[in-house]
mmCIF file of C-alpha atoms in Angstrom:
data_model
loop_
_atom_site.group_PDB
_atom_site.id
_atom_site.type_symbol
_atom_site.label_atom_id
_atom_site.label_comp_id
_atom_site.label_asym_id
_atom_site.label_seq_id
_atom_site.Cartn_x
_atom_site.Cartn_y
_atom_site.Cartn_z
ATOM 1 C CA MET A 1 -23.560 -8.229 -5.182
ATOM 2 C CA GLU A 2 -24.351 -7.555 -1.603
ATOM 3 C CA ASP A 3 -24.006 -3.991 -0.265
ATOM 4 C CA VAL A 4 -20.769 -3.305 1.446
ATOM 5 C CA ARG A 5 -22.596 -1.625 4.303
ATOM 6 C CA ARG A 6 -24.282 -4.777 5.280
ATOM 7 C CA LYS A 7 -21.192 -6.954 5.309
ATOM 8 C CA PRO A 8 -20.921 -8.109 8.901
ATOM 9 C CA MET A 9 -17.211 -9.585 8.858
ATOM 10 C CA VAL A 10 -14.345 -7.416 7.803
ATOM 11 C CA TRP A 11 -11.739 -10.240 8.000
ATOM 12 C CA HIS A 12 -14.038 -12.340 5.560
ATOM 13 C CA GLU A 13 -13.590 -9.637 2.877
ATOM 14 C CA ALA A 14 -9.753 -9.420 3.636
ATOM 15 C CA ALA A 15 -9.519 -13.332 3.282
ATOM 16 C CA ALA A 16 -11.645 -13.237 0.218
ATOM 17 C CA ALA A 17 -9.091 -10.677 -1.383
ATOM 18 C CA PHE A 18 -6.141 -12.920 -0.361
ATOM 19 C CA ARG A 19 -7.783 -15.870 -1.831
ATOM 20 C CA GLU A 20 -8.266 -13.976 -5.190
ATOM 21 C CA VAL A 21 -4.653 -13.055 -5.332
ATOM 22 C CA LEU A 22 -3.296 -16.540 -4.384
ATOM 23 C CA SER A 23 -5.973 -18.580 -6.227
ATOM 24 C CA ASP A 24 -3.869 -18.134 -9.520
ATOM 25 C CA PRO A 25 -0.256 -17.473 -8.987
ATOM 26 C CA GLY A 26 0.408 -17.266 -12.644
ATOM 27 C CA ARG A 27 -1.911 -14.332 -12.967
ATOM 28 C CA THR A 28 -0.338 -12.632 -9.817
ATOM 29 C CA VAL A 29 3.174 -12.907 -11.366
ATOM 30 C CA ARG A 30 2.008 -11.504 -14.609
ATOM 31 C CA PHE A 31 0.494 -8.635 -12.918
ATOM 32 C CA ALA A 32 3.567 -7.904 -10.861
ATOM 33 C CA GLY A 33 5.589 -8.309 -14.175
ATOM 34 C CA MET A 34 8.766 -6.760 -15.070
ATOM 35 C CA PRO A 35 8.974 -3.980 -12.463
ATOM 36 C CA ALA A 36 9.014 -6.422 -9.729
ATOM 37 C CA LEU A 37 11.486 -8.621 -11.306
ATOM 38 C CA VAL A 38 13.928 -5.705 -12.008
ATOM 39 C CA MET A 39 13.488 -4.433 -8.426
ATOM 40 C CA MET A 40 14.244 -7.899 -7.036
ATOM 41 C CA VAL A 41 17.400 -8.271 -9.207
ATOM 42 C CA LEU A 42 18.603 -4.680 -8.214
ATOM 43 C CA TYR A 43 18.033 -5.411 -4.552
ATOM 44 C CA VAL A 44 19.660 -8.737 -4.632
ATOM 45 C CA ILE A 45 22.881 -7.081 -6.336
ATOM 46 C CA LEU A 46 22.912 -4.451 -3.814
ATOM 47 C CA ALA A 47 22.686 -7.046 -0.894
ATOM 48 C CA LEU A 48 25.681 -8.919 -2.345
ATOM 49 C CA THR A 49 27.984 -6.051 -3.325
ATOM 50 C CA HIS A 50 27.071 -3.754 -0.368
ATOM 51 C CA PRO A 51 26.262 -6.191 2.622
ATOM 52 C CA ARG A 52 25.205 -4.723 5.829
ATOM 53 C CA PRO A 53 28.289 -4.498 8.364
ATOM 54 C CA VAL A 54 28.298 -6.744 11.445
ATOM 55 C CA ASP A 55 29.690 -3.871 13.523
ATOM 56 C CA PRO A 56 26.798 -1.554 14.583
ATOM 57 C CA ALA A 57 29.322 1.194 14.803
ATOM 58 C CA LEU A 58 29.623 1.152 10.829
ATOM 59 C CA GLU A 59 25.954 1.224 10.193
ATOM 60 C CA ASP A 60 25.491 4.824 9.891
ATOM 61 C CA ALA A 61 28.272 5.219 7.216
ATOM 62 C CA TRP A 62 27.004 2.089 5.407
ATOM 63 C CA GLU A 63 23.429 3.569 5.192
ATOM 64 C CA ALA A 64 24.751 6.906 3.902
ATOM 65 C CA GLU A 65 26.812 4.884 1.209
ATOM 66 C CA VAL A 66 23.919 2.719 -0.034
ATOM 67 C CA LEU A 67 21.137 5.149 0.110
ATOM 68 C CA PRO A 68 21.757 6.680 -3.363
ATOM 69 C CA PHE A 69 21.788 3.159 -4.832
ATOM 70 C CA HIS A 70 18.328 2.480 -3.323
ATOM 71 C CA LEU A 71 16.652 5.105 -5.345
ATOM 72 C CA ILE A 72 16.562 3.276 -8.643
ATOM 73 C CA PRO A 73 14.970 0.132 -7.153
ATOM 74 C CA MET A 74 12.547 2.239 -5.130
ATOM 75 C CA ALA A 75 11.382 3.812 -8.398
ATOM 76 C CA PHE A 76 10.614 0.319 -9.933
ATOM 77 C CA ASN A 77 8.977 -0.425 -6.609
ATOM 78 C CA ALA A 78 6.419 2.390 -7.208
ATOM 79 C CA TRP A 79 5.987 1.284 -10.773
ATOM 80 C CA PHE A 80 5.297 -2.414 -9.276
ATOM 81 C CA PHE A 81 2.688 -0.995 -6.978
ATOM 82 C CA ILE A 82 0.898 0.897 -9.524
ATOM 83 C CA ARG A 83 0.946 -1.785 -12.111
ATOM 84 C CA MET A 84 -0.674 -4.203 -9.360
ATOM 85 C CA GLN A 85 -3.478 -1.580 -8.599
ATOM 86 C CA VAL A 86 -4.440 -1.015 -12.348
ATOM 87 C CA TRP A 87 -4.395 -4.719 -13.411
ATOM 88 C CA TRP A 88 -6.268 -6.135 -10.231
ATOM 89 C CA ALA A 89 -8.785 -3.510 -10.596
ATOM 90 C CA ARG A 90 -9.177 -4.282 -14.241
ATOM 91 C CA TRP A 91 -9.490 -8.053 -13.467
ATOM 92 C CA VAL A 92 -12.126 -7.523 -10.656
ATOM 93 C CA LEU A 93 -14.259 -5.032 -12.634
ATOM 94 C CA GLN A 94 -13.872 -6.284 -16.198
ATOM 95 C CA ALA A 95 -12.310 -9.849 -15.943
ATOM 96 C CA ASP A 96 -9.322 -8.344 -17.999
ATOM 97 C CA ASP A 97 -5.988 -10.038 -17.342
ATOM 98 C CA GLY A 98 -4.459 -9.406 -20.730
ATOM 99 C CA VAL A 99 -1.028 -8.287 -19.769
ATOM 100 C CA GLY A 100 2.128 -9.946 -20.364
ATOM 101 C CA PHE A 101 4.780 -10.475 -17.696
ATOM 102 C CA LEU A 102 7.360 -8.423 -19.682
ATOM 103 C CA SER A 103 4.896 -5.843 -20.858
ATOM 104 C CA PRO A 104 5.987 -2.431 -19.650
ATOM 105 C CA SER A 105 2.372 -1.353 -18.811
ATOM 106 C CA LEU A 106 3.424 2.127 -18.064
ATOM 107 C CA GLY A 107 1.305 4.477 -20.141
ATOM 108 C CA ARG A 108 -0.839 7.401 -19.601
ATOM 109 C CA ARG A 109 -3.275 5.267 -17.310
ATOM 110 C CA GLU A 110 -0.598 4.040 -15.110
ATOM 111 C CA LEU A 111 0.943 7.693 -14.722
ATOM 112 C CA ALA A 112 -2.459 9.157 -14.108
ATOM 113 C CA TYR A 113 -2.872 6.600 -11.268
ATOM 114 C CA LEU A 114 0.367 7.537 -9.837
ATOM 115 C CA GLY A 115 -0.367 11.269 -9.986
ATOM 116 C CA TRP A 116 -3.848 10.787 -8.229
ATOM 117 C CA MET A 117 -2.176 8.316 -5.684
ATOM 118 C CA LEU A 118 0.619 10.897 -4.729
ATOM 119 C CA ALA A 119 -2.182 13.710 -4.430
ATOM 120 C CA ALA A 120 -4.220 11.357 -2.042
ATOM 121 C CA MET A 121 -1.085 10.703 0.006
ATOM 122 C CA VAL A 122 -0.405 14.475 0.271
ATOM 123 C CA SER A 123 -4.058 14.969 1.169
ATOM 124 C CA ALA A 124 -3.731 12.600 4.163
ATOM 125 C CA LEU A 125 -0.430 13.998 5.478
ATOM 126 C CA PRO A 126 -2.048 17.040 7.335
ATOM 127 C CA VAL A 127 -3.079 14.596 10.025
ATOM 128 C CA LEU A 128 0.492 14.398 11.152
ATOM 129 C CA VAL A 129 0.459 17.940 12.490
ATOM 130 C CA PHE A 130 -1.119 16.467 15.532
ATOM 131 C CA LEU A 131 1.923 14.114 16.132
ATOM 132 C CA LEU A 132 4.300 16.565 17.654
ATOM 133 C CA PRO A 133 1.812 18.438 19.864
ATOM 134 C CA SER A 134 0.661 14.988 21.254
ATOM 135 C CA LEU A 135 4.148 13.872 21.993
ATOM 136 C CA ARG A 136 4.854 17.152 23.820
ATOM 137 C CA LEU A 137 1.587 16.827 25.723
ATOM 138 C CA LEU A 138 2.672 13.404 27.085
ATOM 139 C CA ASP A 139 6.253 14.555 27.742
ATOM 140 C CA GLY A 140 4.908 17.519 29.712
ATOM 141 C CA ALA A 141 2.477 15.241 31.658
ATOM 142 C CA LEU A 142 5.419 12.923 32.635
ATOM 143 C CA VAL A 143 7.616 15.973 33.612
ATOM 144 C CA ALA A 144 4.743 17.211 35.854
ATOM 145 C CA LEU A 145 4.608 13.932 37.455
ATOM 146 C CA GLY A 146 8.245 13.988 38.189
ATOM 147 C CA MET A 147 8.892 11.146 35.752
ATOM 148 C CA GLU A 148 11.898 10.724 33.625
ATOM 149 C CA MET A 149 11.336 9.291 30.041
ATOM 150 C CA PRO A 150 13.996 6.606 29.077
ATOM 151 C CA GLU A 151 14.653 6.184 25.524
ATOM 152 C CA SER A 152 12.895 2.952 25.356
ATOM 153 C CA VAL A 153 9.573 4.494 26.882
ATOM 154 C CA ALA A 154 9.939 7.499 24.427
ATOM 155 C CA GLY A 155 9.936 5.121 21.507
ATOM 156 C CA GLY A 156 6.950 3.397 22.893
ATOM 157 C CA LEU A 157 5.035 6.507 23.369
ATOM 158 C CA PHE A 158 5.825 7.672 19.796
ATOM 159 C CA VAL A 159 4.299 4.401 18.486
ATOM 160 C CA LEU A 160 1.345 4.780 20.872
ATOM 161 C CA VAL A 161 0.662 8.279 19.591
ATOM 162 C CA ALA A 162 1.579 7.712 15.898
ATOM 163 C CA LEU A 163 -0.469 4.505 15.415
ATOM 164 C CA PRO A 164 -3.948 6.092 15.589
ATOM 165 C CA LEU A 165 -2.744 8.881 13.312
ATOM 166 C CA VAL A 166 -1.393 6.432 10.882
ATOM 167 C CA LEU A 167 -4.605 4.472 10.936
ATOM 168 C CA ILE A 168 -6.546 7.824 10.247
ATOM 169 C CA MET A 169 -4.337 8.556 7.321
ATOM 170 C CA MET A 170 -4.996 5.057 5.961
ATOM 171 C CA GLY A 171 -8.707 5.706 6.207
ATOM 172 C CA ILE A 172 -8.472 8.987 4.379
ATOM 173 C CA PHE A 173 -6.147 7.578 1.767
ATOM 174 C CA GLY A 174 -8.472 4.602 1.153
ATOM 175 C CA ARG A 175 -11.502 6.835 0.787
ATOM 176 C CA LEU A 176 -9.862 8.949 -1.704
ATOM 177 C CA MET A 177 -8.525 6.075 -3.620
ATOM 178 C CA VAL A 178 -11.854 4.515 -4.005
ATOM 179 C CA GLY A 179 -12.548 7.455 -6.399
ATOM 180 C CA VAL A 180 -9.373 6.776 -8.394
ATOM 181 C CA VAL A 181 -10.191 3.130 -9.193
ATOM 182 C CA PRO A 182 -12.179 4.082 -12.326
ATOM 183 C CA LEU A 183 -8.973 5.264 -14.007
ATOM 184 C CA ALA A 184 -7.950 1.523 -14.408
ATOM 185 C CA VAL A 185 -10.805 0.855 -16.585
ATOM 186 C CA GLY A 186 -10.724 3.962 -18.535
ATOM 187 C CA GLY A 187 -13.264 6.092 -16.329
ATOM 188 C CA ALA A 188 -12.588 9.464 -14.669
ATOM 189 C CA ALA A 189 -11.193 9.882 -11.258
ATOM 190 C CA SER A 190 -12.867 11.863 -8.498
ATOM 191 C CA PHE A 191 -11.695 12.332 -4.884
ATOM 192 C CA ARG A 192 -15.024 14.181 -4.260
ATOM 193 C CA LEU A 193 -17.338 11.264 -5.398
ATOM 194 C CA GLY A 194 -15.024 8.627 -3.749
ATOM 195 C CA TRP A 195 -15.263 10.446 -0.545
ATOM 196 C CA ILE A 196 -19.059 11.024 -0.742
ATOM 197 C CA ALA A 197 -19.676 7.336 -1.731
ATOM 198 C CA THR A 198 -17.687 5.948 1.426
ATOM 199 C CA ARG A 199 -19.212 8.325 3.728
ATOM 200 C CA GLY A 200 -19.770 6.310 7.081
ATOM 201 C CA LEU A 201 -17.461 3.384 5.987
ATOM 202 C CA SER A 202 -13.962 4.962 7.106
ATOM 203 C CA VAL A 203 -13.519 2.459 10.093
ATOM 204 C CA ARG A 204 -14.360 -0.495 7.655
ATOM 205 C CA LEU A 205 -12.212 0.642 4.951
ATOM 206 C CA THR A 206 -9.167 1.368 7.461
ATOM 207 C CA ALA A 207 -9.520 -2.290 8.937
ATOM 208 C CA LEU A 208 -9.578 -3.748 5.403
ATOM 209 C CA SER A 209 -6.585 -1.650 4.334
ATOM 210 C CA LEU A 210 -4.652 -2.737 7.304
ATOM 211 C CA LEU A 211 -5.531 -6.336 7.018
ATOM 212 C CA THR A 212 -4.737 -6.620 3.317
ATOM 213 C CA VAL A 213 -1.270 -5.013 3.583
ATOM 214 C CA LEU A 214 -0.143 -7.030 6.584
ATOM 215 C CA PRO A 215 2.214 -9.280 4.495
ATOM 216 C CA ALA A 216 4.318 -5.953 3.812
ATOM 217 C CA PHE A 217 4.630 -5.353 7.514
ATOM 218 C CA VAL A 218 6.706 -8.735 7.802
ATOM 219 C CA THR A 219 9.554 -7.338 5.663
ATOM 220 C CA PRO A 220 11.266 -5.100 8.323
ATOM 221 C CA LEU A 221 11.889 -8.323 10.326
ATOM 222 C CA PHE A 222 14.522 -8.950 7.714
ATOM 223 C CA SER A 223 16.393 -5.616 8.370
ATOM 224 C CA ARG A 224 18.777 -6.947 10.932
ATOM 225 C CA LEU A 225 20.204 -9.638 8.741
ATOM 226 C CA THR A 226 23.975 -9.347 8.008
ATOM 227 C CA ASP A 227 24.762 -12.249 5.886
ATOM 228 C CA PRO A 228 24.671 -11.064 2.215
ATOM 229 C CA VAL A 229 23.242 -14.401 1.010
ATOM 230 C CA GLU A 230 20.440 -14.178 3.564
ATOM 231 C CA ILE A 231 19.864 -10.619 2.813
ATOM 232 C CA ALA A 232 19.477 -11.287 -0.956
ATOM 233 C CA ALA A 233 17.087 -14.192 -0.194
ATOM 234 C CA SER A 234 15.095 -11.914 2.111
ATOM 235 C CA TYR A 235 14.673 -9.434 -0.814
ATOM 236 C CA VAL A 236 13.229 -12.177 -2.920
ATOM 237 C CA VAL A 237 10.864 -13.105 -0.170
ATOM 238 C CA SER A 238 9.979 -9.445 0.396
ATOM 239 C CA VAL A 239 9.030 -8.903 -3.248
ATOM 240 C CA GLY A 240 6.634 -11.802 -2.871
ATOM 241 C CA LEU A 241 5.163 -10.622 0.192
ATOM 242 C CA TYR A 242 4.715 -7.049 -1.418
ATOM 243 C CA GLY A 243 3.012 -8.617 -4.272
ATOM 244 C CA VAL A 244 0.440 -10.562 -2.149
ATOM 245 C CA GLY A 245 -0.297 -7.501 0.146
ATOM 246 C CA TRP A 246 -0.438 -4.967 -2.752
ATOM 247 C CA GLY A 247 -2.695 -7.330 -4.905
ATOM 248 C CA ALA A 248 -4.981 -7.930 -1.958
ATOM 249 C CA TYR A 249 -5.272 -4.240 -1.258
ATOM 250 C CA ALA A 250 -6.035 -3.690 -4.915
ATOM 251 C CA VAL A 251 -8.722 -6.365 -4.979
ATOM 252 C CA MET A 252 -10.208 -5.041 -1.852
ATOM 253 C CA LEU A 253 -10.281 -1.595 -3.131
ATOM 254 C CA ALA A 254 -11.846 -2.473 -6.500
ATOM 255 C CA ARG A 255 -14.565 -4.326 -4.883
ATOM 256 C CA PHE A 256 -15.284 -1.662 -2.372
ATOM 257 C CA TYR A 257 -15.383 0.783 -5.451
ATOM 258 C CA GLY A 258 -17.838 -1.760 -7.100
ATOM 259 C CA LEU A 259 -20.045 -1.916 -4.043
ATOM 260 C CA THR A 260 -20.191 1.915 -3.437
ATOM 261 C CA LEU A 261 -19.217 4.429 -6.036
ATOM 262 C CA GLY A 262 -19.513 1.936 -8.791
ATOM 263 C CA ARG A 263 -22.908 0.891 -7.854
ATOM 264 C CA ILE A 264 -24.085 4.563 -7.619
ATOM 265 C CA ARG A 265 -22.780 5.178 -11.180
ATOM 266 C CA ARG A 266 -24.549 2.064 -12.561
ATOM 267 C CA GLN A 267 -27.780 3.124 -10.883
ATOM 268 C CA ALA A 268 -27.587 6.737 -12.131
ATOM 269 C CA PRO A 269 -30.300 7.400 -14.827
ATOM 270 C CA VAL A 270 -29.139 7.968 -18.324
ATOM 271 C CA ALA A 271 -30.233 11.140 -19.903
ATOM 272 C CA ALA A 272 -32.393 10.478 -22.979
ATOM 273 C CA PRO A 273 -30.839 11.918 -26.284
ATOM 274 C CA SER A 274 -32.367 15.328 -27.242
#
């Protein structure tokens, strides 16, 4: 297996991850499993029973009304994500796809993966402390130049400032999660080892993370739909896009582990028995 540090084309790696996910739709559906199905059904029910109002003035009241109902499908959404991460890692590293569609697959391994993932997310959050000072700095510069900041400009500046920080967070999260991949195959997780093994690869890992989750970025385009049937259909499509994106991300991360920390562990000398 070629060293990840010598791979010249990031998009080739991302494309290979997508090909792996799409090459066997049956396997992908089984890995998504019951959580994805339940999440999709709950969202469709919400779309048909609590449709988005056509009048924009009623949207705030509608959002406040439906928000509590979204908590349950959001929980299944997290379960769906963790299940994809675990089983795609097992497939890439051990060629193990022995999970049934209706199998809960929510045991100690998945819960441990969830805990480590949440810890990785929290570890990346401090990057956001730079967001507010950066926005104030830009605002102050515009004021000093005698320029007003319309709402549309303020939104654009927010995206301009936030995007680099989000990319940095993705890189930090990805490097930490490389050390969590072993949990899927019965190994021990370690943020420290994942961080050390991916030293110098932050930009590459960030780019791969961004490319593999691109399908999930399509789903916000459905947010302005108002017809209940169209919204219900959009949820079905969204679950499929999430499955492809999260599966590709899991495949990429597992391969990244295999070429970095996994390779280091395989090459480590085994102590002779005393």
